[in-house]
């Protein structure tokens, strides 16, 4: 099985590249951001609970995303592998993911961190906000999301570097150029 984490700041291209990776390697795509947005749009109890946090650019509580991920891994236990998009976002989530995968006799194969300058992140997200109307893609929330990323999420890189699983990839350029770089990193793991 090929289990890939796609990691990086908001707007780095995680969702975009995950779709390409999923199609090419036939993996199950698990995006915690998408799962949460679905709860929001259906206005479930959970959606109402996380609405304010997300609209302000904060992380939602670890327990919520961990429960969602656990359920999806169980549901797709026969899949070729997973792409974890936007998860883990804290060291605690990374530790739990290792435990969860161990339960299923699996492990993280590699982590890909897409590196993009802050200036480019902001302009991509403002453009997306204008086109899609996604409520957290406004200037104030984008700044908060980037700050949250630097403080709570970026340290997750060290966790995977210590396991020799972290691949830092230049996330600038066209979507195809970035995808080519990602494929080079995945190749040795795709036996
Ligand atoms: P996410 O949905 O993960 O949102 P994101 O970080 O903005 O990434 P996304 O995948 O959408 O965007 P992408 O970089 O592909 O999370 C949303 C919120 O949910 C979080 O703020 C948090 O509140 C909560 N949450 C999610 N997971 C959580 C967790 N594990 N723990 C706690 N809270 C959690 O793309 C951005 C834009 O760039 C797109 O418009 C795209 O078209 C464009 N783009 C991509 N590649 C490009 C390129 N090469 N060139 C130019 N533009 C490009």
PDB file of C-alpha atoms and ligand atoms in Angstrom:
ATOM      1  CA  UNK A   1       0.000   0.000   0.000  1.00  0.00           C
ATOM      2  CA  UNK A   2       1.064   3.543  -0.748  1.00  0.00           C
ATOM      3  CA  UNK A   3       0.106   6.008   1.990  1.00  0.00           C
ATOM      4  CA  UNK A   4       0.984   9.617   1.199  1.00  0.00           C
ATOM      5  CA  UNK A   5       0.583  12.748   3.275  1.00  0.00           C
ATOM      6  CA  UNK A   6       0.298  15.969   1.284  1.00  0.00           C
ATOM      7  CA  UNK A   7       1.257  18.862   3.454  1.00  0.00           C
ATOM      8  CA  UNK A   8       1.806  22.605   3.317  1.00  0.00           C
ATOM      9  CA  UNK A   9       0.400  26.039   4.029  1.00  0.00           C
ATOM     10  CA  UNK A  10      -3.119  27.026   2.948  1.00  0.00           C
ATOM     11  CA  UNK A  11      -3.114  27.585  -0.797  1.00  0.00           C
ATOM     12  CA  UNK A  12       0.050  25.552  -1.458  1.00  0.00           C
ATOM     13  CA  UNK A  13      -1.825  23.200  -3.811  1.00  0.00           C
ATOM     14  CA  UNK A  14      -2.652  20.267  -1.532  1.00  0.00           C
ATOM     15  CA  UNK A  15      -6.184  19.750  -2.819  1.00  0.00           C
ATOM     16  CA  UNK A  16      -5.192  20.391  -6.422  1.00  0.00           C
ATOM     17  CA  UNK A  17      -2.285  17.931  -6.426  1.00  0.00           C
ATOM     18  CA  UNK A  18      -4.179  15.338  -4.345  1.00  0.00           C
ATOM     19  CA  UNK A  19      -6.699  14.951  -7.142  1.00  0.00           C
ATOM     20  CA  UNK A  20      -3.933  14.262  -9.660  1.00  0.00           C
ATOM     21  CA  UNK A  21      -2.135  11.827  -7.345  1.00  0.00           C
ATOM     22  CA  UNK A  22      -5.400  10.015  -6.537  1.00  0.00           C
ATOM     23  CA  UNK A  23      -6.157   9.521 -10.227  1.00  0.00           C
ATOM     24  CA  UNK A  24      -2.672   8.332 -11.166  1.00  0.00           C
ATOM     25  CA  UNK A  25      -1.998   5.980  -8.236  1.00  0.00           C
ATOM     26  CA  UNK A  26      -5.617   4.908  -7.565  1.00  0.00           C
ATOM     27  CA  UNK A  27      -5.572   5.979  -3.949  1.00  0.00           C
ATOM     28  CA  UNK A  28      -8.418   6.958  -1.639  1.00  0.00           C
ATOM     29  CA  UNK A  29      -8.408  10.725  -1.141  1.00  0.00           C
ATOM     30  CA  UNK A  30      -9.098  11.831   2.438  1.00  0.00           C
ATOM     31  CA  UNK A  31      -9.329  15.623   2.813  1.00  0.00           C
ATOM     32  CA  UNK A  32     -10.282  16.775   6.291  1.00  0.00           C
ATOM     33  CA  UNK A  33     -11.014  20.272   4.914  1.00  0.00           C
ATOM     34  CA  UNK A  34     -13.515  18.840   2.422  1.00  0.00           C
ATOM     35  CA  UNK A  35     -15.127  16.646   5.077  1.00  0.00           C
ATOM     36  CA  UNK A  36     -15.563  19.659   7.346  1.00  0.00           C
ATOM     37  CA  UNK A  37     -16.949  21.840   4.536  1.00  0.00           C
ATOM     38  CA  UNK A  38     -19.497  19.118   3.820  1.00  0.00           C
ATOM     39  CA  UNK A  39     -20.619  19.190   7.463  1.00  0.00           C
ATOM     40  CA  UNK A  40     -20.869  22.976   7.200  1.00  0.00           C
ATOM     41  CA  UNK A  41     -22.939  22.954   4.039  1.00  0.00           C
ATOM     42  CA  UNK A  42     -25.343  20.354   5.500  1.00  0.00           C
ATOM     43  CA  UNK A  43     -25.509  22.390   8.717  1.00  0.00           C
ATOM     44  CA  UNK A  44     -25.071  19.256  10.856  1.00  0.00           C
ATOM     45  CA  UNK A  45     -24.441  19.616  14.607  1.00  0.00           C
ATOM     46  CA  UNK A  46     -20.756  19.113  13.901  1.00  0.00           C
ATOM     47  CA  UNK A  47     -20.866  21.700  11.104  1.00  0.00           C
ATOM     48  CA  UNK A  48     -22.388  24.277  13.428  1.00  0.00           C
ATOM     49  CA  UNK A  49     -19.759  23.459  16.052  1.00  0.00           C
ATOM     50  CA  UNK A  50     -16.797  24.122  13.699  1.00  0.00           C
ATOM     51  CA  UNK A  51     -18.241  27.009  11.659  1.00  0.00           C
ATOM     52  CA  UNK A  52     -16.849  29.853  13.721  1.00  0.00           C
ATOM     53  CA  UNK A  53     -13.411  28.261  14.130  1.00  0.00           C
ATOM     54  CA  UNK A  54     -13.049  27.700  10.391  1.00  0.00           C
ATOM     55  CA  UNK A  55     -14.349  31.122   9.437  1.00  0.00           C
ATOM     56  CA  UNK A  56     -11.716  32.674  11.716  1.00  0.00           C
ATOM     57  CA  UNK A  57      -8.913  30.521  10.320  1.00  0.00           C
ATOM     58  CA  UNK A  58      -8.363  28.379  13.429  1.00  0.00           C
ATOM     59  CA  UNK A  59      -7.881  24.627  13.540  1.00  0.00           C
ATOM     60  CA  UNK A  60     -10.848  22.555  14.653  1.00  0.00           C
ATOM     61  CA  UNK A  61     -10.268  20.295  17.705  1.00  0.00           C
ATOM     62  CA  UNK A  62      -8.019  17.273  17.123  1.00  0.00           C
ATOM     63  CA  UNK A  63     -10.686  14.801  18.374  1.00  0.00           C
ATOM     64  CA  UNK A  64     -13.115  15.855  15.644  1.00  0.00           C
ATOM     65  CA  UNK A  65     -10.765  15.333  12.708  1.00  0.00           C
ATOM     66  CA  UNK A  66      -9.269  12.165  14.185  1.00  0.00           C
ATOM     67  CA  UNK A  67     -12.757  10.608  14.483  1.00  0.00           C
ATOM     68  CA  UNK A  68     -13.519  11.503  10.852  1.00  0.00           C
ATOM     69  CA  UNK A  69     -10.230  10.039   9.617  1.00  0.00           C
ATOM     70  CA  UNK A  70     -10.614   6.839  11.643  1.00  0.00           C
ATOM     71  CA  UNK A  71     -14.091   6.242  10.191  1.00  0.00           C
ATOM     72  CA  UNK A  72     -12.842   6.766   6.602  1.00  0.00           C
ATOM     73  CA  UNK A  73      -9.819   4.465   7.026  1.00  0.00           C
ATOM     74  CA  UNK A  74     -12.121   1.741   8.339  1.00  0.00           C
ATOM     75  CA  UNK A  75     -14.571   2.272   5.500  1.00  0.00           C
ATOM     76  CA  UNK A  76     -11.843   2.039   2.821  1.00  0.00           C
ATOM     77  CA  UNK A  77      -9.630  -0.553   4.495  1.00  0.00           C
ATOM     78  CA  UNK A  78      -9.365  -2.548   1.222  1.00  0.00           C
ATOM     79  CA  UNK A  79      -8.118   0.413  -0.823  1.00  0.00           C
ATOM     80  CA  UNK A  80      -4.703   0.547  -2.605  1.00  0.00           C
ATOM     81  CA  UNK A  81      -3.631   3.247  -0.194  1.00  0.00           C
ATOM     82  CA  UNK A  82      -4.541   6.698   1.038  1.00  0.00           C
ATOM     83  CA  UNK A  83      -3.674  10.276   0.325  1.00  0.00           C
ATOM     84  CA  UNK A  84      -4.052  12.301   3.485  1.00  0.00           C
ATOM     85  CA  UNK A  85      -4.748  15.896   2.412  1.00  0.00           C
ATOM     86  CA  UNK A  86      -4.625  18.500   5.176  1.00  0.00           C
ATOM     87  CA  UNK A  87      -4.129  15.850   7.858  1.00  0.00           C
ATOM     88  CA  UNK A  88      -2.172  15.691  10.143  1.00  0.00           C
ATOM     89  CA  UNK A  89      -2.058  19.388  11.043  1.00  0.00           C
ATOM     90  CA  UNK A  90      -0.654  19.001  14.595  1.00  0.00           C
ATOM     91  CA  UNK A  91       2.006  16.748  16.121  1.00  0.00           C
ATOM     92  CA  UNK A  92      -0.737  15.029  18.123  1.00  0.00           C
ATOM     93  CA  UNK A  93      -2.656  14.231  14.916  1.00  0.00           C
ATOM     94  CA  UNK A  94       0.576  12.826  13.422  1.00  0.00           C
ATOM     95  CA  UNK A  95       1.094  10.544  16.419  1.00  0.00           C
ATOM     96  CA  UNK A  96      -2.499   9.320  16.258  1.00  0.00           C
ATOM     97  CA  UNK A  97      -2.224   8.679  12.508  1.00  0.00           C
ATOM     98  CA  UNK A  98       0.782   6.419  13.129  1.00  0.00           C
ATOM     99  CA  UNK A  99      -1.204   4.511  15.774  1.00  0.00           C
ATOM    100  CA  UNK A 100      -4.248   4.208  13.527  1.00  0.00           C
ATOM    101  CA  UNK A 101      -2.247   2.903  10.579  1.00  0.00           C
ATOM    102  CA  UNK A 102      -0.446   0.435  12.838  1.00  0.00           C
ATOM    103  CA  UNK A 103      -3.859  -0.952  13.866  1.00  0.00           C
ATOM    104  CA  UNK A 104      -4.469  -1.645  10.175  1.00  0.00           C
ATOM    105  CA  UNK A 105      -0.907  -3.028   9.736  1.00  0.00           C
ATOM    106  CA  UNK A 106      -0.035  -0.003   7.627  1.00  0.00           C
ATOM    107  CA  UNK A 107       2.432   2.858   7.765  1.00  0.00           C
ATOM    108  CA  UNK A 108       2.968   6.309   6.236  1.00  0.00           C
ATOM    109  CA  UNK A 109       5.084   5.800   3.086  1.00  0.00           C
ATOM    110  CA  UNK A 110       6.111   9.428   2.560  1.00  0.00           C
ATOM    111  CA  UNK A 111       5.142  12.990   3.348  1.00  0.00           C
ATOM    112  CA  UNK A 112       5.266  15.674   0.676  1.00  0.00           C
ATOM    113  CA  UNK A 113       5.521  19.276   1.818  1.00  0.00           C
ATOM    114  CA  UNK A 114       4.684  21.794  -0.916  1.00  0.00           C
ATOM    115  CA  UNK A 115       6.734  24.954  -0.405  1.00  0.00           C
ATOM    116  CA  UNK A 116       5.274  28.231  -1.724  1.00  0.00           C
ATOM    117  CA  UNK A 117       6.093  31.829  -0.731  1.00  0.00           C
ATOM    118  CA  UNK A 118       3.593  33.619   1.511  1.00  0.00           C
ATOM    119  CA  UNK A 119       3.001  36.267  -1.149  1.00  0.00           C
ATOM    120  CA  UNK A 120       1.975  33.634  -3.678  1.00  0.00           C
ATOM    121  CA  UNK A 121      -0.221  31.778  -1.145  1.00  0.00           C
ATOM    122  CA  UNK A 122      -2.172  34.939  -0.394  1.00  0.00           C
ATOM    123  CA  UNK A 123      -2.703  35.858  -4.041  1.00  0.00           C
ATOM    124  CA  UNK A 124      -3.849  32.301  -4.960  1.00  0.00           C
ATOM    125  CA  UNK A 125      -6.378  32.213  -2.123  1.00  0.00           C
ATOM    126  CA  UNK A 126      -7.740  35.696  -2.813  1.00  0.00           C
ATOM    127  CA  UNK A 127      -8.253  34.655  -6.427  1.00  0.00           C
ATOM    128  CA  UNK A 128     -10.025  31.445  -5.352  1.00  0.00           C
ATOM    129  CA  UNK A 129     -12.199  33.394  -2.894  1.00  0.00           C
ATOM    130  CA  UNK A 130     -13.298  35.698  -5.704  1.00  0.00           C
ATOM    131  CA  UNK A 131     -14.067  32.772  -8.024  1.00  0.00           C
ATOM    132  CA  UNK A 132     -15.610  30.226  -5.651  1.00  0.00           C
ATOM    133  CA  UNK A 133     -16.907  32.380  -2.840  1.00  0.00           C
ATOM    134  CA  UNK A 134     -15.298  30.077  -0.260  1.00  0.00           C
ATOM    135  CA  UNK A 135     -15.934  31.972   2.951  1.00  0.00           C
ATOM    136  CA  UNK A 136     -12.503  31.396   4.531  1.00  0.00           C
ATOM    137  CA  UNK A 137     -10.701  32.761   1.457  1.00  0.00           C
ATOM    138  CA  UNK A 138     -10.856  36.416   2.524  1.00  0.00           C
ATOM    139  CA  UNK A 139      -7.792  38.478   3.385  1.00  0.00           C
ATOM    140  CA  UNK A 140      -8.173  38.503   7.197  1.00  0.00           C
ATOM    141  CA  UNK A 141      -8.910  34.767   7.483  1.00  0.00           C
ATOM    142  CA  UNK A 142      -6.133  33.885   5.032  1.00  0.00           C
ATOM    143  CA  UNK A 143      -3.597  35.737   7.245  1.00  0.00           C
ATOM    144  CA  UNK A 144      -4.911  33.869  10.320  1.00  0.00           C
ATOM    145  CA  UNK A 145      -4.711  30.523   8.535  1.00  0.00           C
ATOM    146  CA  UNK A 146      -1.100  31.191   7.545  1.00  0.00           C
ATOM    147  CA  UNK A 147      -0.239  32.193  11.145  1.00  0.00           C
ATOM    148  CA  UNK A 148      -1.953  29.039  12.473  1.00  0.00           C
ATOM    149  CA  UNK A 149       0.002  26.998   9.942  1.00  0.00           C
ATOM    150  CA  UNK A 150       3.348  28.476  11.028  1.00  0.00           C
ATOM    151  CA  UNK A 151       2.610  28.002  14.731  1.00  0.00           C
ATOM    152  CA  UNK A 152       0.763  24.670  14.973  1.00  0.00           C
ATOM    153  CA  UNK A 153       1.238  22.819  11.724  1.00  0.00           C
ATOM    154  CA  UNK A 154       4.726  23.539  10.373  1.00  0.00           C
ATOM    155  CA  UNK A 155       6.379  21.642  13.313  1.00  0.00           C
ATOM    156  CA  UNK A 156       4.819  18.441  11.907  1.00  0.00           C
ATOM    157  CA  UNK A 157       7.622  18.558   9.295  1.00  0.00           C
ATOM    158  CA  UNK A 158      10.177  17.706  12.027  1.00  0.00           C
ATOM    159  CA  UNK A 159       8.084  14.692  13.045  1.00  0.00           C
ATOM    160  CA  UNK A 160       8.406  13.167   9.557  1.00  0.00           C
ATOM    161  CA  UNK A 161      11.971  14.370   9.035  1.00  0.00           C
ATOM    162  CA  UNK A 162      12.908  12.350  12.117  1.00  0.00           C
ATOM    163  CA  UNK A 163      11.429   9.300  10.364  1.00  0.00           C
ATOM    164  CA  UNK A 164      13.235  10.169   7.082  1.00  0.00           C
ATOM    165  CA  UNK A 165       9.876  10.409   5.310  1.00  0.00           C
ATOM    166  CA  UNK A 166       9.682  14.117   4.525  1.00  0.00           C
ATOM    167  CA  UNK A 167      10.137  15.395   0.953  1.00  0.00           C
ATOM    168  CA  UNK A 168      10.203  19.190   0.532  1.00  0.00           C
ATOM    169  CA  UNK A 169       8.986  20.088  -2.943  1.00  0.00           C
ATOM    170  CA  UNK A 170       8.870  23.435  -4.728  1.00  0.00           C
ATOM    171  CA  UNK A 171       5.138  24.154  -5.111  1.00  0.00           C
ATOM    172  CA  UNK A 172       5.562  27.115  -7.483  1.00  0.00           C
ATOM    173  CA  UNK A 173       5.169  26.865 -11.231  1.00  0.00           C
ATOM    174  CA  UNK A 174       2.353  25.334 -13.234  1.00  0.00           C
ATOM    175  CA  UNK A 175       0.213  22.571 -11.737  1.00  0.00           C
ATOM    176  CA  UNK A 176       1.823  20.091 -14.173  1.00  0.00           C
ATOM    177  CA  UNK A 177       5.356  21.175 -13.214  1.00  0.00           C
ATOM    178  CA  UNK A 178       4.549  20.656  -9.538  1.00  0.00           C
ATOM    179  CA  UNK A 179       2.933  17.283 -10.305  1.00  0.00           C
ATOM    180  CA  UNK A 180       6.101  16.149 -12.178  1.00  0.00           C
ATOM    181  CA  UNK A 181       8.213  16.971  -9.114  1.00  0.00           C
ATOM    182  CA  UNK A 182       5.792  15.061  -6.881  1.00  0.00           C
ATOM    183  CA  UNK A 183       5.955  12.012  -9.153  1.00  0.00           C
ATOM    184  CA  UNK A 184       9.744  11.974  -8.893  1.00  0.00           C
ATOM    185  CA  UNK A 185       9.415  11.825  -5.107  1.00  0.00           C
ATOM    186  CA  UNK A 186       6.765   9.067  -5.167  1.00  0.00           C
ATOM    187  CA  UNK A 187       8.545   6.847  -7.738  1.00  0.00           C
ATOM    188  CA  UNK A 188      10.872   4.990  -5.319  1.00  0.00           C
ATOM    189  CA  UNK A 189       7.927   4.091  -3.057  1.00  0.00           C
ATOM    190  CA  UNK A 190       5.631   2.869  -5.820  1.00  0.00           C
ATOM    191  CA  UNK A 191       6.823  -0.727  -6.071  1.00  0.00           C
TER     192      UNK A 191
HETATM  193  P1  LIG B   1      -8.243  22.825   3.791  1.00  0.00           P
HETATM  194  O1  LIG B   1      -9.426  22.436   2.981  1.00  0.00           O
HETATM  195  O2  LIG B   1      -7.204  21.782   3.974  1.00  0.00           O
HETATM  196  O3  LIG B   1      -7.757  24.146   3.069  1.00  0.00           O
HETATM  197  P2  LIG B   1      -6.389  24.722   2.503  1.00  0.00           P
HETATM  198  O4  LIG B   1      -5.271  24.543   3.474  1.00  0.00           O
HETATM  199  O5  LIG B   1      -6.724  26.101   2.092  1.00  0.00           O
HETATM  200  O6  LIG B   1      -5.965  23.898   1.231  1.00  0.00           O
HETATM  201  P3  LIG B   1      -6.709  23.561  -0.117  1.00  0.00           P
HETATM  202  O7  LIG B   1      -6.386  22.134  -0.349  1.00  0.00           O
HETATM  203  O8  LIG B   1      -8.141  23.889  -0.108  1.00  0.00           O
HETATM  204  O9  LIG B   1      -6.150  24.531  -1.208  1.00  0.00           O
HETATM  205  P4  LIG B   1      -5.015  24.253  -2.292  1.00  0.00           P
HETATM  206  O10 LIG B   1      -3.774  24.429  -1.542  1.00  0.00           O
HETATM  207  O11 LIG B   1      -5.159  23.007  -3.093  1.00  0.00           O
HETATM  208  O12 LIG B   1      -8.682  23.318   5.266  1.00  0.00           O
HETATM  209  C1  LIG B   1      -9.667  24.302   5.507  1.00  0.00           C
HETATM  210  C2  LIG B   1      -9.882  24.516   7.015  1.00  0.00           C
HETATM  211  O13 LIG B   1     -10.399  23.308   7.644  1.00  0.00           O
HETATM  212  C3  LIG B   1      -8.648  24.845   7.842  1.00  0.00           C
HETATM  213  O14 LIG B   1      -8.352  26.229   7.816  1.00  0.00           O
HETATM  214  C4  LIG B   1      -9.077  24.350   9.265  1.00  0.00           C
HETATM  215  O15 LIG B   1      -9.919  25.290   9.904  1.00  0.00           O
HETATM  216  C5  LIG B   1      -9.891  23.121   8.982  1.00  0.00           C
HETATM  217  N1  LIG B   1      -9.105  21.850   9.004  1.00  0.00           N
HETATM  218  C6  LIG B   1      -8.850  21.052   7.930  1.00  0.00           C
HETATM  219  N2  LIG B   1      -8.108  19.983   8.290  1.00  0.00           N
HETATM  220  C7  LIG B   1      -7.877  20.118   9.634  1.00  0.00           C
HETATM  221  C8  LIG B   1      -7.136  19.335  10.580  1.00  0.00           C
HETATM  222  N3  LIG B   1      -6.487  18.208  10.216  1.00  0.00           N
HETATM  223  N4  LIG B   1      -7.088  19.750  11.870  1.00  0.00           N
HETATM  224  C9  LIG B   1      -7.754  20.859  12.253  1.00  0.00           C
HETATM  225  N5  LIG B   1      -8.449  21.664  11.414  1.00  0.00           N
HETATM  226  C10 LIG B   1      -8.522  21.299  10.101  1.00  0.00           C
HETATM  227  O16 LIG B   1      -5.262  25.365  -3.435  1.00  0.00           O
HETATM  228  C11 LIG B   1      -5.461  26.716  -3.204  1.00  0.00           C
HETATM  229  C12 LIG B   1      -5.646  27.495  -4.527  1.00  0.00           C
HETATM  230  O17 LIG B   1      -4.419  27.574  -5.250  1.00  0.00           O
HETATM  231  C13 LIG B   1      -6.649  26.884  -5.507  1.00  0.00           C
HETATM  232  O18 LIG B   1      -7.481  27.893  -5.981  1.00  0.00           O
HETATM  233  C14 LIG B   1      -5.814  26.315  -6.639  1.00  0.00           C
HETATM  234  O19 LIG B   1      -6.461  26.377  -7.895  1.00  0.00           O
HETATM  235  C15 LIG B   1      -4.605  27.213  -6.609  1.00  0.00           C
HETATM  236  N6  LIG B   1      -3.392  26.525  -7.075  1.00  0.00           N
HETATM  237  C16 LIG B   1      -3.001  25.271  -6.734  1.00  0.00           C
HETATM  238  N7  LIG B   1      -1.841  24.958  -7.347  1.00  0.00           N
HETATM  239  C17 LIG B   1      -1.470  26.079  -8.081  1.00  0.00           C
HETATM  240  C18 LIG B   1      -0.346  26.394  -8.920  1.00  0.00           C
HETATM  241  N8  LIG B   1       0.645  25.501  -9.149  1.00  0.00           N
HETATM  242  N9  LIG B   1      -0.308  27.613  -9.478  1.00  0.00           N
HETATM  243  C19 LIG B   1      -1.290  28.531  -9.267  1.00  0.00           C
HETATM  244  N10 LIG B   1      -2.398  28.282  -8.483  1.00  0.00           N
HETATM  245  C20 LIG B   1      -2.475  27.071  -7.898  1.00  0.00           C
END
